[in-house]
Amino acid sequence: MDELTRDNLTILNTSGGLKWDEPFFAYTSGSIGPNYVSSESVTRDSNSYYLAIRSMQKVVERWSVGKDEKIEYITGGQSRDWLFSEPLARKLGGVTHVRLFKNGDVEKNIDMEGKTVIHVADLNNEGHSIRNLWIPLITQANGNLGAVFFYVDRMEEGNKALNRDKITHDSVVKLDSEVWDYMLREGVVDEDSYRNIMARREDPNGWAERMLKSDKGLEHLITLLKNPHLMSRAWKVVNEGYPSMTPELTERLEKRGYVNPLSN
């Protein structure tokens, strides 16, 4: 593991960007996992933020060595991506930053005809936004995608999906087994959390189903339902994350007084 990764792991941990202190975390996709990543946490401290952007610059420059084409545009998707894509464009110099919006708009209807574009994002989870939203918008604007760069890559389904689609990508922090082994040795992550994280990496659906079937998992799901800020995510876990479990979870929750809003 290189120095760049170690330095950025440090600022992620000190800023609260990596968490594993709950039975599970509900992700925006509807799936669950034993750890949570918040890349934007590094923006809370100016020195950490500078290091993060400088690190992304190094990764992009490493990719561009020996290439004839010049990067003309950097795109970022609404809205956390902009925390990384805009300052990186300024750092590289001579590059135009273009905001991409979830409603399908491209900033100022810019036409990137035949120009080399790199897309910059805060985090690679499952790769849905990259493949289904941002790359189609770049294509629509006639840009030639060179590569996608993340500040953090969870090195899970999103990484596999980009590899399957043969989309060139790289990241500053790759949360692979080597990184988790390192954090275990350094005493950053405890052994129980480490085993949980490794079990989920080995079998994401199996781990999730075991967790949601357990009493501990149900209690935590109810805790999320009680939180107005997380309630919608919790119901998304029930209704979209693991469809085969929807009837069982709905029944168990109804016994506790929580009625599934999508139940008939």
mmCIF file with all atom_site columns, N, CA and C in Angstrom, residues 40 43 49 53 56 74-90 97-103 105-107 119-123 134 137 149:
data_model
loop_
_atom_site.group_PDB
_atom_site.id
_atom_site.type_symbol
_atom_site.label_atom_id
_atom_site.label_alt_id
_atom_site.label_comp_id
_atom_site.label_asym_id
_atom_site.label_entity_id
_atom_site.label_seq_id
_atom_site.pdbx_PDB_ins_code
_atom_site.Cartn_x
_atom_site.Cartn_y
_atom_site.Cartn_z
_atom_site.occupancy
_atom_site.B_iso_or_equiv
_atom_site.pdbx_formal_charge
_atom_site.auth_seq_id
_atom_site.auth_comp_id
_atom_site.auth_asym_id
_atom_site.auth_atom_id
_atom_site.pdbx_PDB_model_num
ATOM 1   N N  . GLU A 1 40  ? -17.052 13.168 1.552   1.00 0.00 ? 40  GLU A N  1
ATOM 2   C CA . GLU A 1 40  ? -17.109 14.620 1.738   1.00 0.00 ? 40  GLU A CA 1
ATOM 3   C C  . GLU A 1 40  ? -16.658 15.064 3.116   1.00 0.00 ? 40  GLU A C  1
ATOM 4   N N  . THR A 1 43  ? -13.740 17.500 3.543   1.00 0.00 ? 43  THR A N  1
ATOM 5   C CA . THR A 1 43  ? -13.852 18.934 3.247   1.00 0.00 ? 43  THR A CA 1
ATOM 6   C C  . THR A 1 43  ? -14.004 19.774 4.507   1.00 0.00 ? 43  THR A C  1
ATOM 7   N N  . TYR A 1 49  ? -8.687  18.728 3.024   1.00 0.00 ? 49  TYR A N  1
ATOM 8   C CA . TYR A 1 49  ? -9.306  18.944 1.708   1.00 0.00 ? 49  TYR A CA 1
ATOM 9   C C  . TYR A 1 49  ? -8.232  19.166 0.646   1.00 0.00 ? 49  TYR A C  1
ATOM 10  N N  . ILE A 1 53  ? -7.552  16.742 -2.720  1.00 0.00 ? 53  ILE A N  1
ATOM 11  C CA . ILE A 1 53  ? -7.558  17.218 -4.107  1.00 0.00 ? 53  ILE A CA 1
ATOM 12  C C  . ILE A 1 53  ? -6.183  17.035 -4.746  1.00 0.00 ? 53  ILE A C  1
ATOM 13  N N  . MET A 1 56  ? -5.894  13.462 -5.717  1.00 0.00 ? 56  MET A N  1
ATOM 14  C CA . MET A 1 56  ? -6.627  13.158 -6.943  1.00 0.00 ? 56  MET A CA 1
ATOM 15  C C  . MET A 1 56  ? -5.863  13.655 -8.162  1.00 0.00 ? 56  MET A C  1
ATOM 16  N N  . ILE A 1 74  ? -13.564 18.311 -17.342 1.00 0.00 ? 74  ILE A N  1
ATOM 17  C CA . ILE A 1 74  ? -13.803 17.455 -16.189 1.00 0.00 ? 74  ILE A CA 1
ATOM 18  C C  . ILE A 1 74  ? -15.284 17.592 -15.831 1.00 0.00 ? 74  ILE A C  1
ATOM 19  N N  . THR A 1 75  ? -15.969 16.469 -15.758 1.00 0.00 ? 75  THR A N  1
ATOM 20  C CA . THR A 1 75  ? -17.364 16.491 -15.361 1.00 0.00 ? 75  THR A CA 1
ATOM 21  C C  . THR A 1 75  ? -17.519 15.967 -13.938 1.00 0.00 ? 75  THR A C  1
ATOM 22  N N  . GLY A 1 76  ? -18.568 16.423 -13.291 1.00 0.00 ? 76  GLY A N  1
ATOM 23  C CA . GLY A 1 76  ? -18.911 15.940 -11.960 1.00 0.00 ? 76  GLY A CA 1
ATOM 24  C C  . GLY A 1 76  ? -20.421 15.854 -11.849 1.00 0.00 ? 76  GLY A C  1
ATOM 25  N N  . GLY A 1 77  ? -20.918 14.813 -11.192 1.00 0.00 ? 77  GLY A N  1
ATOM 26  C CA . GLY A 1 77  ? -22.357 14.605 -11.079 1.00 0.00 ? 77  GLY A CA 1
ATOM 27  C C  . GLY A 1 77  ? -22.937 15.270 -9.838  1.00 0.00 ? 77  GLY A C  1
ATOM 28  N N  . GLN A 1 78  ? -24.161 15.726 -9.967  1.00 0.00 ? 78  GLN A N  1
ATOM 29  C CA . GLN A 1 78  ? -24.869 16.368 -8.856  1.00 0.00 ? 78  GLN A CA 1
ATOM 30  C C  . GLN A 1 78  ? -24.997 15.437 -7.649  1.00 0.00 ? 78  GLN A C  1
ATOM 31  N N  . SER A 1 79  ? -24.573 15.883 -6.469  1.00 0.00 ? 79  SER A N  1
ATOM 32  C CA . SER A 1 79  ? -23.912 17.159 -6.221  1.00 0.00 ? 79  SER A CA 1
ATOM 33  C C  . SER A 1 79  ? -22.612 16.958 -5.431  1.00 0.00 ? 79  SER A C  1
ATOM 34  N N  . ARG A 1 80  ? -22.481 15.781 -4.740  1.00 0.00 ? 80  ARG A N  1
ATOM 35  C CA . ARG A 1 80  ? -21.259 15.595 -3.934  1.00 0.00 ? 80  ARG A CA 1
ATOM 36  C C  . ARG A 1 80  ? -20.013 15.496 -4.810  1.00 0.00 ? 80  ARG A C  1
ATOM 37  N N  . ASP A 1 81  ? -20.171 15.019 -6.043  1.00 0.00 ? 81  ASP A N  1
ATOM 38  C CA . ASP A 1 81  ? -19.008 14.938 -6.933  1.00 0.00 ? 81  ASP A CA 1
ATOM 39  C C  . ASP A 1 81  ? -18.350 16.295 -7.110  1.00 0.00 ? 81  ASP A C  1
ATOM 40  N N  . TRP A 1 82  ? -19.157 17.368 -7.103  1.00 0.00 ? 82  TRP A N  1
ATOM 41  C CA . TRP A 1 82  ? -18.627 18.700 -7.360  1.00 0.00 ? 82  TRP A CA 1
ATOM 42  C C  . TRP A 1 82  ? -17.607 19.134 -6.319  1.00 0.00 ? 82  TRP A C  1
ATOM 43  N N  . LEU A 1 83  ? -17.689 18.555 -5.114  1.00 0.00 ? 83  LEU A N  1
ATOM 44  C CA . LEU A 1 83  ? -16.708 18.884 -4.074  1.00 0.00 ? 83  LEU A CA 1
ATOM 45  C C  . LEU A 1 83  ? -15.300 18.498 -4.498  1.00 0.00 ? 83  LEU A C  1
ATOM 46  N N  . PHE A 1 84  ? -15.209 17.532 -5.410  1.00 0.00 ? 84  PHE A N  1
ATOM 47  C CA . PHE A 1 84  ? -13.906 17.054 -5.875  1.00 0.00 ? 84  PHE A CA 1
ATOM 48  C C  . PHE A 1 84  ? -13.616 17.488 -7.311  1.00 0.00 ? 84  PHE A C  1
ATOM 49  N N  . SER A 1 85  ? -14.625 17.473 -8.164  1.00 0.00 ? 85  SER A N  1
ATOM 50  C CA . SER A 1 85  ? -14.386 17.754 -9.587  1.00 0.00 ? 85  SER A CA 1
ATOM 51  C C  . SER A 1 85  ? -14.052 19.218 -9.849  1.00 0.00 ? 85  SER A C  1
ATOM 52  N N  . GLU A 1 86  ? -14.728 20.138 -9.175  1.00 0.00 ? 86  GLU A N  1
ATOM 53  C CA . GLU A 1 86  ? -14.473 21.563 -9.439  1.00 0.00 ? 86  GLU A CA 1
ATOM 54  C C  . GLU A 1 86  ? -13.078 22.002 -8.979  1.00 0.00 ? 86  GLU A C  1
ATOM 55  N N  . PRO A 1 87  ? -12.679 21.735 -7.731  1.00 0.00 ? 87  PRO A N  1
ATOM 56  C CA . PRO A 1 87  ? -11.328 22.152 -7.337  1.00 0.00 ? 87  PRO A CA 1
ATOM 57  C C  . PRO A 1 87  ? -10.235 21.406 -8.110  1.00 0.00 ? 87  PRO A C  1
ATOM 58  N N  . LEU A 1 88  ? -10.506 20.164 -8.526  1.00 0.00 ? 88  LEU A N  1
ATOM 59  C CA . LEU A 1 88  ? -9.507  19.444 -9.311  1.00 0.00 ? 88  LEU A CA 1
ATOM 60  C C  . LEU A 1 88  ? -9.319  20.104 -10.667 1.00 0.00 ? 88  LEU A C  1
ATOM 61  N N  . ALA A 1 89  ? -10.408 20.556 -11.291 1.00 0.00 ? 89  ALA A N  1
ATOM 62  C CA . ALA A 1 89  ? -10.292 21.246 -12.580 1.00 0.00 ? 89  ALA A CA 1
ATOM 63  C C  . ALA A 1 89  ? -9.444  22.495 -12.445 1.00 0.00 ? 89  ALA A C  1
ATOM 64  N N  . ARG A 1 90  ? -9.653  23.244 -11.351 1.00 0.00 ? 90  ARG A N  1
ATOM 65  C CA . ARG A 1 90  ? -8.840  24.443 -11.124 1.00 0.00 ? 90  ARG A CA 1
ATOM 66  C C  . ARG A 1 90  ? -7.382  24.068 -10.887 1.00 0.00 ? 90  ARG A C  1
ATOM 67  N N  . HIS A 1 97  ? -14.585 22.861 -16.228 1.00 0.00 ? 97  HIS A N  1
ATOM 68  C CA . HIS A 1 97  ? -15.432 22.011 -15.395 1.00 0.00 ? 97  HIS A CA 1
ATOM 69  C C  . HIS A 1 97  ? -16.881 22.097 -15.875 1.00 0.00 ? 97  HIS A C  1
ATOM 70  N N  . VAL A 1 98  ? -17.538 20.942 -15.954 1.00 0.00 ? 98  VAL A N  1
ATOM 71  C CA . VAL A 1 98  ? -18.927 20.880 -16.405 1.00 0.00 ? 98  VAL A CA 1
ATOM 72  C C  . VAL A 1 98  ? -19.750 20.115 -15.380 1.00 0.00 ? 98  VAL A C  1
ATOM 73  N N  . ARG A 1 99  ? -20.796 20.751 -14.883 1.00 0.00 ? 99  ARG A N  1
ATOM 74  C CA . ARG A 1 99  ? -21.697 20.092 -13.937 1.00 0.00 ? 99  ARG A CA 1
ATOM 75  C C  . ARG A 1 99  ? -22.745 19.268 -14.685 1.00 0.00 ? 99  ARG A C  1
ATOM 76  N N  . LEU A 1 100 ? -22.949 18.045 -14.204 1.00 0.00 ? 100 LEU A N  1
ATOM 77  C CA . LEU A 1 100 ? -24.000 17.179 -14.732 1.00 0.00 ? 100 LEU A CA 1
ATOM 78  C C  . LEU A 1 100 ? -25.096 17.073 -13.680 1.00 0.00 ? 100 LEU A C  1
ATOM 79  N N  . PHE A 1 101 ? -26.349 17.145 -14.128 1.00 0.00 ? 101 PHE A N  1
ATOM 80  C CA . PHE A 1 101 ? -27.480 17.184 -13.198 1.00 0.00 ? 101 PHE A CA 1
ATOM 81  C C  . PHE A 1 101 ? -28.330 15.923 -13.296 1.00 0.00 ? 101 PHE A C  1
ATOM 82  N N  . LYS A 1 102 ? -28.937 15.565 -12.168 1.00 0.00 ? 102 LYS A N  1
ATOM 83  C CA . LYS A 1 102 ? -29.729 14.347 -12.097 1.00 0.00 ? 102 LYS A CA 1
ATOM 84  C C  . LYS A 1 102 ? -30.951 14.377 -13.009 1.00 0.00 ? 102 LYS A C  1
ATOM 85  N N  . ASN A 1 103 ? -31.410 15.583 -13.377 1.00 0.00 ? 103 ASN A N  1
ATOM 86  C CA . ASN A 1 103 ? -32.573 15.680 -14.258 1.00 0.00 ? 103 ASN A CA 1
ATOM 87  C C  . ASN A 1 103 ? -32.214 15.520 -15.732 1.00 0.00 ? 103 ASN A C  1
ATOM 88  N N  . ASP A 1 105 ? -29.737 17.332 -17.351 1.00 0.00 ? 105 ASP A N  1
ATOM 89  C CA . ASP A 1 105 ? -29.158 18.533 -17.945 1.00 0.00 ? 105 ASP A CA 1
ATOM 90  C C  . ASP A 1 105 ? -27.636 18.501 -17.869 1.00 0.00 ? 105 ASP A C  1
ATOM 91  N N  . VAL A 1 106 ? -27.007 19.136 -18.840 1.00 0.00 ? 106 VAL A N  1
ATOM 92  C CA . VAL A 1 106 ? -25.569 19.379 -18.840 1.00 0.00 ? 106 VAL A CA 1
ATOM 93  C C  . VAL A 1 106 ? -25.383 20.885 -18.696 1.00 0.00 ? 106 VAL A C  1
ATOM 94  N N  . GLU A 1 107 ? -24.524 21.305 -17.784 1.00 0.00 ? 107 GLU A N  1
ATOM 95  C CA . GLU A 1 107 ? -24.343 22.731 -17.497 1.00 0.00 ? 107 GLU A CA 1
ATOM 96  C C  . GLU A 1 107 ? -24.177 23.546 -18.772 1.00 0.00 ? 107 GLU A C  1
ATOM 97  N N  . HIS A 1 119 ? -14.323 12.012 -15.870 1.00 0.00 ? 119 HIS A N  1
ATOM 98  C CA . HIS A 1 119 ? -15.378 12.224 -14.883 1.00 0.00 ? 119 HIS A CA 1
ATOM 99  C C  . HIS A 1 119 ? -14.798 11.989 -13.496 1.00 0.00 ? 119 HIS A C  1
ATOM 100 N N  . VAL A 1 120 ? -15.133 12.867 -12.553 1.00 0.00 ? 120 VAL A N  1
ATOM 101 C CA . VAL A 1 120 ? -14.603 12.788 -11.191 1.00 0.00 ? 120 VAL A CA 1
ATOM 102 C C  . VAL A 1 120 ? -15.765 12.649 -10.218 1.00 0.00 ? 120 VAL A C  1
ATOM 103 N N  . ALA A 1 121 ? -15.657 11.674 -9.321  1.00 0.00 ? 121 ALA A N  1
ATOM 104 C CA . ALA A 1 121 ? -16.731 11.407 -8.358  1.00 0.00 ? 121 ALA A CA 1
ATOM 105 C C  . ALA A 1 121 ? -16.157 11.200 -6.969  1.00 0.00 ? 121 ALA A C  1
ATOM 106 N N  . ASP A 1 122 ? -17.004 11.388 -5.981  1.00 0.00 ? 122 ASP A N  1
ATOM 107 C CA . ASP A 1 122 ? -16.549 11.253 -4.599  1.00 0.00 ? 122 ASP A CA 1
ATOM 108 C C  . ASP A 1 122 ? -16.364 9.803  -4.195  1.00 0.00 ? 122 ASP A C  1
ATOM 109 N N  . LEU A 1 123 ? -17.269 8.907  -4.672  1.00 0.00 ? 123 LEU A N  1
ATOM 110 C CA . LEU A 1 123 ? -17.301 7.546  -4.147  1.00 0.00 ? 123 LEU A CA 1
ATOM 111 C C  . LEU A 1 123 ? -17.881 6.586  -5.167  1.00 0.00 ? 123 LEU A C  1
ATOM 112 N N  . TRP A 1 134 ? -24.290 9.546  -15.613 1.00 0.00 ? 134 TRP A N  1
ATOM 113 C CA . TRP A 1 134 ? -23.235 10.486 -16.001 1.00 0.00 ? 134 TRP A CA 1
ATOM 114 C C  . TRP A 1 134 ? -22.584 10.139 -17.333 1.00 0.00 ? 134 TRP A C  1
ATOM 115 N N  . LEU A 1 137 ? -24.787 11.126 -20.221 1.00 0.00 ? 137 LEU A N  1
ATOM 116 C CA . LEU A 1 137 ? -24.815 12.573 -20.432 1.00 0.00 ? 137 LEU A CA 1
ATOM 117 C C  . LEU A 1 137 ? -23.553 13.056 -21.139 1.00 0.00 ? 137 LEU A C  1
ATOM 118 N N  . PHE A 1 149 ? -12.570 8.884  -12.277 1.00 0.00 ? 149 PHE A N  1
ATOM 119 C CA . PHE A 1 149 ? -11.730 8.898  -11.083 1.00 0.00 ? 149 PHE A CA 1
ATOM 120 C C  . PHE A 1 149 ? -12.591 9.139  -9.843  1.00 0.00 ? 149 PHE A C  1
#
